[in-house]
PDB file of N, CA and C in Angstrom:
ATOM      1  N   UNK A  13     -35.573 -42.800  -3.828  1.00  0.00           N
ATOM      2  CA  UNK A  13     -36.546 -41.506  -3.547  1.00  0.00           C
ATOM      3  C   UNK A  13     -36.606 -40.167  -4.335  1.00  0.00           C
ATOM      4  N   UNK A  14     -37.978 -39.599  -3.884  1.00  0.00           N
ATOM      5  CA  UNK A  14     -37.982 -38.774  -5.266  1.00  0.00           C
ATOM      6  C   UNK A  14     -38.397 -37.354  -3.867  1.00  0.00           C
ATOM      7  N   UNK A  15     -37.302 -36.456  -3.695  1.00  0.00           N
ATOM      8  CA  UNK A  15     -37.545 -34.863  -2.497  1.00  0.00           C
ATOM      9  C   UNK A  15     -37.614 -34.438  -3.319  1.00  0.00           C
ATOM     10  N   UNK A  16     -39.131 -33.411  -3.225  1.00  0.00           N
ATOM     11  CA  UNK A  16     -39.057 -31.931  -3.899  1.00  0.00           C
ATOM     12  C   UNK A  16     -38.211 -30.655  -2.877  1.00  0.00           C
ATOM     13  N   UNK A  17     -37.571 -29.941  -3.170  1.00  0.00           N
ATOM     14  CA  UNK A  17     -36.866 -29.012  -2.643  1.00  0.00           C
ATOM     15  C   UNK A  17     -37.805 -27.842  -2.644  1.00  0.00           C
ATOM     16  N   UNK A  18     -38.050 -27.580  -1.324  1.00  0.00           N
ATOM     17  CA  UNK A  18     -38.747 -26.170  -0.969  1.00  0.00           C
ATOM     18  C   UNK A  18     -38.315 -25.545  -0.292  1.00  0.00           C
ATOM     19  N   UNK A  19     -37.151 -24.231  -0.080  1.00  0.00           N
ATOM     20  CA  UNK A  19     -37.537 -23.336  -1.403  1.00  0.00           C
ATOM     21  C   UNK A  19     -35.991 -24.306  -2.452  1.00  0.00           C
ATOM     22  N   UNK A  20     -36.807 -23.920  -3.841  1.00  0.00           N
ATOM     23  CA  UNK A  20     -35.850 -24.382  -4.536  1.00  0.00           C
ATOM     24  C   UNK A  20     -34.082 -23.496  -4.694  1.00  0.00           C
ATOM     25  N   UNK A  21     -32.991 -24.953  -4.849  1.00  0.00           N
ATOM     26  CA  UNK A  21     -31.827 -23.963  -5.252  1.00  0.00           C
ATOM     27  C   UNK A  21     -31.090 -23.565  -6.333  1.00  0.00           C
ATOM     28  N   UNK A  22     -30.850 -22.222  -6.034  1.00  0.00           N
ATOM     29  CA  UNK A  22     -29.983 -21.829  -7.708  1.00  0.00           C
ATOM     30  C   UNK A  22     -28.788 -22.817  -7.472  1.00  0.00           C
ATOM     31  N   UNK A  23     -28.827 -23.288  -8.762  1.00  0.00           N
ATOM     32  CA  UNK A  23     -27.677 -24.351  -9.103  1.00  0.00           C
ATOM     33  C   UNK A  23     -27.169 -24.239 -10.407  1.00  0.00           C
ATOM     34  N   UNK A  24     -26.015 -24.495 -11.176  1.00  0.00           N
ATOM     35  CA  UNK A  24     -25.423 -24.184 -12.475  1.00  0.00           C
ATOM     36  C   UNK A  24     -25.126 -25.586 -12.886  1.00  0.00           C
ATOM     37  N   UNK A  25     -25.533 -26.517 -13.971  1.00  0.00           N
ATOM     38  CA  UNK A  25     -25.682 -27.774 -14.304  1.00  0.00           C
ATOM     39  C   UNK A  25     -24.159 -27.703 -16.008  1.00  0.00           C
ATOM     40  N   UNK A  26     -23.402 -28.268 -15.839  1.00  0.00           N
ATOM     41  CA  UNK A  26     -22.321 -28.259 -16.487  1.00  0.00           C
ATOM     42  C   UNK A  26     -22.781 -28.707 -18.363  1.00  0.00           C
ATOM     43  N   UNK A  27     -22.611 -27.387 -18.972  1.00  0.00           N
ATOM     44  CA  UNK A  27     -23.152 -27.450 -20.542  1.00  0.00           C
ATOM     45  C   UNK A  27     -24.571 -27.392 -20.520  1.00  0.00           C
ATOM     46  N   UNK A  28     -25.669 -27.066 -19.348  1.00  0.00           N
ATOM     47  CA  UNK A  28     -26.625 -26.685 -19.440  1.00  0.00           C
ATOM     48  C   UNK A  28     -26.993 -25.229 -19.443  1.00  0.00           C
ATOM     49  N   UNK A  29     -26.212 -25.356 -17.893  1.00  0.00           N
ATOM     50  CA  UNK A  29     -26.479 -23.280 -17.465  1.00  0.00           C
ATOM     51  C   UNK A  29     -27.391 -23.011 -16.239  1.00  0.00           C
ATOM     52  N   UNK A  30     -27.824 -21.817 -15.896  1.00  0.00           N
ATOM     53  CA  UNK A  30     -28.162 -21.333 -14.435  1.00  0.00           C
ATOM     54  C   UNK A  30     -29.486 -22.259 -14.235  1.00  0.00           C
ATOM     55  N   UNK A  31     -29.813 -22.382 -13.318  1.00  0.00           N
ATOM     56  CA  UNK A  31     -31.499 -23.013 -12.948  1.00  0.00           C
ATOM     57  C   UNK A  31     -31.543 -22.813 -11.717  1.00  0.00           C
ATOM     58  N   UNK A  32     -33.354 -23.387 -11.523  1.00  0.00           N
ATOM     59  CA  UNK A  32     -33.468 -23.872  -9.865  1.00  0.00           C
ATOM     60  C   UNK A  32     -33.851 -25.097  -9.853  1.00  0.00           C
ATOM     61  N   UNK A  33     -32.664 -25.767  -8.430  1.00  0.00           N
ATOM     62  CA  UNK A  33     -33.478 -27.314  -8.704  1.00  0.00           C
ATOM     63  C   UNK A  33     -34.247 -27.129  -7.735  1.00  0.00           C
ATOM     64  N   UNK A  34     -35.657 -28.232  -8.069  1.00  0.00           N
ATOM     65  CA  UNK A  34     -36.580 -28.380  -7.519  1.00  0.00           C
ATOM     66  C   UNK A  34     -36.949 -29.941  -7.063  1.00  0.00           C
ATOM     67  N   UNK A  35     -36.081 -30.802  -7.540  1.00  0.00           N
ATOM     68  CA  UNK A  35     -36.118 -32.161  -6.646  1.00  0.00           C
ATOM     69  C   UNK A  35     -34.805 -32.686  -7.021  1.00  0.00           C
ATOM     70  N   UNK A  36     -34.852 -33.552  -6.203  1.00  0.00           N
ATOM     71  CA  UNK A  36     -33.584 -34.411  -5.846  1.00  0.00           C
ATOM     72  C   UNK A  36     -34.447 -35.947  -5.945  1.00  0.00           C
ATOM     73  N   UNK A  37     -33.278 -36.700  -6.841  1.00  0.00           N
ATOM     74  CA  UNK A  37     -33.989 -38.166  -6.642  1.00  0.00           C
ATOM     75  C   UNK A  37     -32.476 -39.277  -6.769  1.00  0.00           C
ATOM     76  N   UNK A  38     -32.810 -39.836  -5.428  1.00  0.00           N
ATOM     77  CA  UNK A  38     -31.911 -40.780  -4.752  1.00  0.00           C
ATOM     78  C   UNK A  38     -32.068 -42.246  -5.355  1.00  0.00           C
ATOM     79  N   UNK A  39     -31.591 -42.693  -6.246  1.00  0.00           N
ATOM     80  CA  UNK A  39     -32.084 -44.378  -6.662  1.00  0.00           C
ATOM     81  C   UNK A  39     -30.904 -45.262  -5.364  1.00  0.00           C
ATOM     82  N   UNK A  40     -30.247 -44.383  -4.638  1.00  0.00           N
ATOM     83  CA  UNK A  40     -29.722 -45.288  -3.743  1.00  0.00           C
ATOM     84  C   UNK A  40     -28.192 -45.402  -3.915  1.00  0.00           C
ATOM     85  N   UNK A  41     -26.998 -46.118  -2.958  1.00  0.00           N
ATOM     86  CA  UNK A  41     -25.785 -46.184  -2.697  1.00  0.00           C
ATOM     87  C   UNK A  41     -24.958 -46.184  -4.268  1.00  0.00           C
ATOM     88  N   UNK A  42     -25.671 -47.084  -4.745  1.00  0.00           N
ATOM     89  CA  UNK A  42     -24.796 -47.215  -5.697  1.00  0.00           C
ATOM     90  C   UNK A  42     -24.450 -46.178  -7.565  1.00  0.00           C
ATOM     91  N   UNK A  43     -25.900 -45.309  -6.762  1.00  0.00           N
ATOM     92  CA  UNK A  43     -25.646 -44.156  -8.152  1.00  0.00           C
ATOM     93  C   UNK A  43     -25.886 -42.829  -7.453  1.00  0.00           C
ATOM     94  N   UNK A  44     -25.208 -41.781  -8.574  1.00  0.00           N
ATOM     95  CA  UNK A  44     -25.039 -40.374  -8.188  1.00  0.00           C
ATOM     96  C   UNK A  44     -27.032 -39.901  -7.849  1.00  0.00           C
ATOM     97  N   UNK A  45     -26.837 -38.750  -6.966  1.00  0.00           N
ATOM     98  CA  UNK A  45     -27.760 -38.296  -7.050  1.00  0.00           C
ATOM     99  C   UNK A  45     -28.444 -37.504  -8.353  1.00  0.00           C
ATOM    100  N   UNK A  46     -29.811 -37.001  -8.582  1.00  0.00           N
ATOM    101  CA  UNK A  46     -30.215 -36.877  -9.789  1.00  0.00           C
ATOM    102  C   UNK A  46     -31.026 -35.425  -9.550  1.00  0.00           C
ATOM    103  N   UNK A  47     -30.356 -34.467 -10.275  1.00  0.00           N
ATOM    104  CA  UNK A  47     -30.981 -33.368  -9.674  1.00  0.00           C
ATOM    105  C   UNK A  47     -31.713 -32.644 -10.654  1.00  0.00           C
ATOM    106  N   UNK A  48     -33.688 -32.792 -10.219  1.00  0.00           N
ATOM    107  CA  UNK A  48     -34.736 -32.265 -11.233  1.00  0.00           C
ATOM    108  C   UNK A  48     -34.123 -30.554 -11.356  1.00  0.00           C
ATOM    109  N   UNK A  49     -34.248 -30.126 -12.489  1.00  0.00           N
ATOM    110  CA  UNK A  49     -33.766 -28.516 -13.052  1.00  0.00           C
ATOM    111  C   UNK A  49     -34.468 -28.285 -13.308  1.00  0.00           C
ATOM    112  N   UNK A  50     -34.878 -27.296 -13.279  1.00  0.00           N
ATOM    113  CA  UNK A  50     -35.545 -26.073 -14.374  1.00  0.00           C
ATOM    114  C   UNK A  50     -34.534 -25.088 -14.921  1.00  0.00           C
ATOM    115  N   UNK A  51     -34.403 -24.831 -16.281  1.00  0.00           N
ATOM    116  CA  UNK A  51     -33.168 -24.001 -16.851  1.00  0.00           C
ATOM    117  C   UNK A  51     -33.785 -22.510 -16.677  1.00  0.00           C
ATOM    118  N   UNK A  52     -32.792 -21.486 -16.288  1.00  0.00           N
ATOM    119  CA  UNK A  52     -33.087 -20.132 -16.289  1.00  0.00           C
ATOM    120  C   UNK A  52     -33.758 -19.707 -17.537  1.00  0.00           C
ATOM    121  N   UNK A  53     -32.450 -20.124 -18.814  1.00  0.00           N
ATOM    122  CA  UNK A  53     -32.870 -19.419 -19.980  1.00  0.00           C
ATOM    123  C   UNK A  53     -33.725 -19.905 -20.856  1.00  0.00           C
ATOM    124  N   UNK A  54     -34.608 -20.950 -20.421  1.00  0.00           N
ATOM    125  CA  UNK A  54     -35.660 -21.428 -21.621  1.00  0.00           C
ATOM    126  C   UNK A  54     -36.504 -22.240 -20.569  1.00  0.00           C
ATOM    127  N   UNK A  55     -36.400 -22.277 -19.651  1.00  0.00           N
ATOM    128  CA  UNK A  55     -37.821 -23.334 -18.827  1.00  0.00           C
ATOM    129  C   UNK A  55     -38.154 -24.471 -19.145  1.00  0.00           C
ATOM    130  N   UNK A  56     -36.632 -25.182 -19.817  1.00  0.00           N
ATOM    131  CA  UNK A  56     -36.166 -26.607 -20.086  1.00  0.00           C
ATOM    132  C   UNK A  56     -36.257 -27.555 -18.747  1.00  0.00           C
ATOM    133  N   UNK A  57     -36.584 -28.713 -18.396  1.00  0.00           N
ATOM    134  CA  UNK A  57     -36.558 -29.577 -17.644  1.00  0.00           C
ATOM    135  C   UNK A  57     -34.964 -30.578 -17.565  1.00  0.00           C
ATOM    136  N   UNK A  58     -33.954 -30.617 -16.909  1.00  0.00           N
ATOM    137  CA  UNK A  58     -33.119 -31.668 -17.108  1.00  0.00           C
ATOM    138  C   UNK A  58     -33.029 -32.353 -15.552  1.00  0.00           C
ATOM    139  N   UNK A  59     -32.813 -33.687 -16.156  1.00  0.00           N
ATOM    140  CA  UNK A  59     -32.526 -34.560 -14.843  1.00  0.00           C
ATOM    141  C   UNK A  59     -30.671 -34.550 -15.005  1.00  0.00           C
ATOM    142  N   UNK A  60     -29.992 -34.104 -13.846  1.00  0.00           N
ATOM    143  CA  UNK A  60     -28.426 -34.233 -14.011  1.00  0.00           C
ATOM    144  C   UNK A  60     -28.193 -34.802 -13.306  1.00  0.00           C
ATOM    145  N   UNK A  61     -26.764 -35.660 -13.137  1.00  0.00           N
ATOM    146  CA  UNK A  61     -26.299 -36.203 -11.981  1.00  0.00           C
ATOM    147  C   UNK A  61     -25.169 -35.301 -10.851  1.00  0.00           C
ATOM    148  N   UNK A  62     -25.066 -35.759  -9.755  1.00  0.00           N
ATOM    149  CA  UNK A  62     -24.237 -34.930  -9.234  1.00  0.00           C
ATOM    150  C   UNK A  62     -23.234 -34.064  -9.471  1.00  0.00           C
ATOM    151  N   UNK A  63     -22.314 -35.104 -10.505  1.00  0.00           N
ATOM    152  CA  UNK A  63     -20.880 -34.566 -10.851  1.00  0.00           C
ATOM    153  C   UNK A  63     -20.780 -33.547 -11.976  1.00  0.00           C
ATOM    154  N   UNK A  64     -22.360 -32.916 -12.139  1.00  0.00           N
ATOM    155  CA  UNK A  64     -22.563 -32.048 -13.001  1.00  0.00           C
ATOM    156  C   UNK A  64     -23.530 -30.732 -12.702  1.00  0.00           C
ATOM    157  N   UNK A  65     -23.577 -31.023 -11.022  1.00  0.00           N
ATOM    158  CA  UNK A  65     -24.555 -29.723 -10.567  1.00  0.00           C
ATOM    159  C   UNK A  65     -23.426 -28.952  -9.571  1.00  0.00           C
ATOM    160  N   UNK A  66     -23.576 -27.425 -10.113  1.00  0.00           N
ATOM    161  CA  UNK A  66     -22.800 -26.697  -8.871  1.00  0.00           C
ATOM    162  C   UNK A  66     -24.022 -25.509  -8.325  1.00  0.00           C
ATOM    163  N   UNK A  67     -23.640 -25.146  -7.045  1.00  0.00           N
ATOM    164  CA  UNK A  67     -24.021 -23.740  -6.303  1.00  0.00           C
ATOM    165  C   UNK A  67     -24.081 -22.850  -7.099  1.00  0.00           C
ATOM    166  N   UNK A  68     -24.993 -21.740  -7.656  1.00  0.00           N
ATOM    167  CA  UNK A  68     -24.529 -20.431  -8.211  1.00  0.00           C
ATOM    168  C   UNK A  68     -23.851 -19.446  -7.267  1.00  0.00           C
ATOM    169  N   UNK A  69     -22.818 -19.055  -7.875  1.00  0.00           N
ATOM    170  CA  UNK A  69     -22.011 -18.006  -7.094  1.00  0.00           C
ATOM    171  C   UNK A  69     -23.337 -17.140  -6.017  1.00  0.00           C
ATOM    172  N   UNK A  70     -22.500 -17.051  -4.375  1.00  0.00           N
ATOM    173  CA  UNK A  70     -23.345 -16.671  -3.440  1.00  0.00           C
ATOM    174  C   UNK A  70     -22.670 -15.204  -2.577  1.00  0.00           C
ATOM    175  N   UNK A  71     -22.147 -14.051  -3.311  1.00  0.00           N
ATOM    176  CA  UNK A  71     -21.449 -13.359  -2.720  1.00  0.00           C
ATOM    177  C   UNK A  71     -21.677 -12.876  -1.193  1.00  0.00           C
ATOM    178  N   UNK A  72     -22.327 -13.204  -0.537  1.00  0.00           N
ATOM    179  CA  UNK A  72     -22.593 -13.430   0.746  1.00  0.00           C
ATOM    180  C   UNK A  72     -22.574 -14.614   1.647  1.00  0.00           C
ATOM    181  N   UNK A  73     -22.159 -15.212   0.834  1.00  0.00           N
ATOM    182  CA  UNK A  73     -21.835 -16.703   1.478  1.00  0.00           C
ATOM    183  C   UNK A  73     -20.811 -16.717   1.163  1.00  0.00           C
ATOM    184  N   UNK A  74     -20.130 -15.820   0.075  1.00  0.00           N
ATOM    185  CA  UNK A  74     -18.391 -16.244  -0.022  1.00  0.00           C
ATOM    186  C   UNK A  74     -18.488 -17.473  -0.776  1.00  0.00           C
ATOM    187  N   UNK A  75     -19.141 -17.688  -2.112  1.00  0.00           N
ATOM    188  CA  UNK A  75     -18.868 -18.432  -2.797  1.00  0.00           C
ATOM    189  C   UNK A  75     -18.635 -18.009  -3.941  1.00  0.00           C
ATOM    190  N   UNK A  76     -17.835 -17.807  -4.592  1.00  0.00           N
ATOM    191  CA  UNK A  76     -17.158 -17.206  -6.180  1.00  0.00           C
ATOM    192  C   UNK A  76     -17.760 -18.485  -7.129  1.00  0.00           C
ATOM    193  N   UNK A  77     -17.173 -18.123  -8.358  1.00  0.00           N
ATOM    194  CA  UNK A  77     -16.661 -18.841  -9.195  1.00  0.00           C
ATOM    195  C   UNK A  77     -16.519 -20.581  -9.137  1.00  0.00           C
ATOM    196  N   UNK A  78     -16.330 -21.015  -9.409  1.00  0.00           N
ATOM    197  CA  UNK A  78     -15.871 -22.652  -9.812  1.00  0.00           C
ATOM    198  C   UNK A  78     -14.493 -22.533  -9.514  1.00  0.00           C
ATOM    199  N   UNK A  79     -13.348 -23.242  -8.759  1.00  0.00           N
ATOM    200  CA  UNK A  79     -12.008 -22.523  -9.123  1.00  0.00           C
ATOM    201  C   UNK A  79     -11.571 -21.512  -8.143  1.00  0.00           C
ATOM    202  N   UNK A  80     -12.154 -20.472  -8.195  1.00  0.00           N
ATOM    203  CA  UNK A  80     -11.846 -19.294  -7.855  1.00  0.00           C
ATOM    204  C   UNK A  80     -11.837 -19.136  -6.458  1.00  0.00           C
ATOM    205  N   UNK A  81     -10.673 -18.224  -5.561  1.00  0.00           N
ATOM    206  CA  UNK A  81     -10.635 -18.152  -3.932  1.00  0.00           C
ATOM    207  C   UNK A  81     -11.866 -17.578  -3.460  1.00  0.00           C
ATOM    208  N   UNK A  82     -12.269 -18.457  -2.159  1.00  0.00           N
ATOM    209  CA  UNK A  82     -13.002 -17.556  -1.318  1.00  0.00           C
ATOM    210  C   UNK A  82     -12.786 -16.031  -1.297  1.00  0.00           C
ATOM    211  N   UNK A  83     -13.909 -15.523  -1.448  1.00  0.00           N
ATOM    212  CA  UNK A  83     -13.828 -14.034  -1.207  1.00  0.00           C
ATOM    213  C   UNK A  83     -14.646 -13.272  -0.042  1.00  0.00           C
ATOM    214  N   UNK A  84     -14.906 -14.309   0.849  1.00  0.00           N
ATOM    215  CA  UNK A  84     -16.008 -13.718   1.715  1.00  0.00           C
ATOM    216  C   UNK A  84     -15.087 -13.564   2.959  1.00  0.00           C
ATOM    217  N   UNK A  85     -16.096 -13.073   3.825  1.00  0.00           N
ATOM    218  CA  UNK A  85     -15.626 -12.712   4.772  1.00  0.00           C
ATOM    219  C   UNK A  85     -15.430 -13.992   6.434  1.00  0.00           C
ATOM    220  N   UNK A  86     -14.506 -14.493   6.384  1.00  0.00           N
ATOM    221  CA  UNK A  86     -14.539 -15.979   7.361  1.00  0.00           C
ATOM    222  C   UNK A  86     -15.272 -15.728   8.576  1.00  0.00           C
ATOM    223  N   UNK A  87     -16.062 -16.882   8.705  1.00  0.00           N
ATOM    224  CA  UNK A  87     -16.503 -16.661   9.964  1.00  0.00           C
ATOM    225  C   UNK A  87     -16.059 -16.831  11.016  1.00  0.00           C
ATOM    226  N   UNK A  88     -15.914 -16.115  12.153  1.00  0.00           N
ATOM    227  CA  UNK A  88     -15.524 -16.224  13.702  1.00  0.00           C
ATOM    228  C   UNK A  88     -15.444 -17.650  14.011  1.00  0.00           C
ATOM    229  N   UNK A  89     -14.515 -17.949  14.767  1.00  0.00           N
ATOM    230  CA  UNK A  89     -14.548 -19.119  15.265  1.00  0.00           C
ATOM    231  C   UNK A  89     -14.849 -18.747  16.876  1.00  0.00           C
ATOM    232  N   UNK A  90     -16.486 -19.529  16.837  1.00  0.00           N
ATOM    233  CA  UNK A  90     -17.081 -19.278  17.774  1.00  0.00           C
ATOM    234  C   UNK A  90     -17.258 -20.453  18.799  1.00  0.00           C
ATOM    235  N   UNK A  91     -16.604 -20.368  19.615  1.00  0.00           N
ATOM    236  CA  UNK A  91     -16.686 -21.440  20.968  1.00  0.00           C
ATOM    237  C   UNK A  91     -17.543 -20.839  22.181  1.00  0.00           C
ATOM    238  N   UNK A  92     -18.251 -21.469  23.213  1.00  0.00           N
ATOM    239  CA  UNK A  92     -18.922 -21.178  23.671  1.00  0.00           C
ATOM    240  C   UNK A  92     -18.100 -20.784  25.114  1.00  0.00           C
ATOM    241  N   UNK A  93     -18.460 -19.691  25.786  1.00  0.00           N
ATOM    242  CA  UNK A  93     -17.260 -19.207  26.870  1.00  0.00           C
ATOM    243  C   UNK A  93     -18.202 -20.138  27.945  1.00  0.00           C
ATOM    244  N   UNK A  94     -16.978 -19.859  28.931  1.00  0.00           N
ATOM    245  CA  UNK A  94     -16.949 -21.014  29.962  1.00  0.00           C
ATOM    246  C   UNK A  94     -18.304 -19.865  31.012  1.00  0.00           C
ATOM    247  N   UNK A  95     -18.853 -20.951  31.779  1.00  0.00           N
ATOM    248  CA  UNK A  95     -19.625 -20.055  32.913  1.00  0.00           C
ATOM    249  C   UNK A  95     -18.655 -19.735  33.834  1.00  0.00           C
ATOM    250  N   UNK A  96     -19.220 -18.727  34.534  1.00  0.00           N
ATOM    251  CA  UNK A  96     -17.996 -18.809  36.113  1.00  0.00           C
ATOM    252  C   UNK A  96     -18.468 -19.790  36.912  1.00  0.00           C
ATOM    253  N   UNK A  97     -17.742 -19.902  37.638  1.00  0.00           N
ATOM    254  CA  UNK A  97     -18.246 -21.276  39.022  1.00  0.00           C
ATOM    255  C   UNK A  97     -18.513 -20.494  39.472  1.00  0.00           C
ATOM    256  N   UNK A  98     -19.731 -20.506  40.525  1.00  0.00           N
ATOM    257  CA  UNK A  98     -19.774 -19.794  42.244  1.00  0.00           C
ATOM    258  C   UNK A  98     -19.046 -19.940  42.676  1.00  0.00           C
ATOM    259  N   UNK A  99     -18.963 -19.342  43.971  1.00  0.00           N
ATOM    260  CA  UNK A  99     -17.690 -19.859  45.228  1.00  0.00           C
ATOM    261  C   UNK A  99     -18.792 -20.444  46.009  1.00  0.00           C
ATOM    262  N   UNK A 100     -18.834 -21.323  46.691  1.00  0.00           N
ATOM    263  CA  UNK A 100     -19.581 -21.393  47.751  1.00  0.00           C
ATOM    264  C   UNK A 100     -18.923 -21.492  48.873  1.00  0.00           C
ATOM    265  N   UNK A 101     -19.564 -21.777  50.010  1.00  0.00           N
ATOM    266  CA  UNK A 101     -18.895 -21.046  51.365  1.00  0.00           C
ATOM    267  C   UNK A 101     -18.764 -22.877  51.579  1.00  0.00           C
ATOM    268  N   UNK A 102     -17.761 -23.152  52.255  1.00  0.00           N
ATOM    269  CA  UNK A 102     -17.394 -24.498  52.818  1.00  0.00           C
ATOM    270  C   UNK A 102     -18.778 -25.019  53.845  1.00  0.00           C
ATOM    271  N   UNK A 103     -19.044 -26.064  54.172  1.00  0.00           N
ATOM    272  CA  UNK A 103     -19.823 -26.632  55.083  1.00  0.00           C
ATOM    273  C   UNK A 103     -19.621 -26.657  56.351  1.00  0.00           C
TER     274      UNK A 103
END
């Protein structure tokens, strides 16, 4: 299955560099996803298997370089507050 990504995703391909993933090819459960990526440095397109693809750093999302500790502000633990139970007079 070929899936076009809209918007594209900023990724880094191991041994190739940074680029924009424009599509994903899924050949099924016995295969890695294949990321179709346009490289920023030279405009070349490469089809990279899933283990070689990483999201680019994103400071606002707390995503630093691979292996670096997360530096972003942790998201609060959001739990819905219980609604007050209305007191009904006895019938």
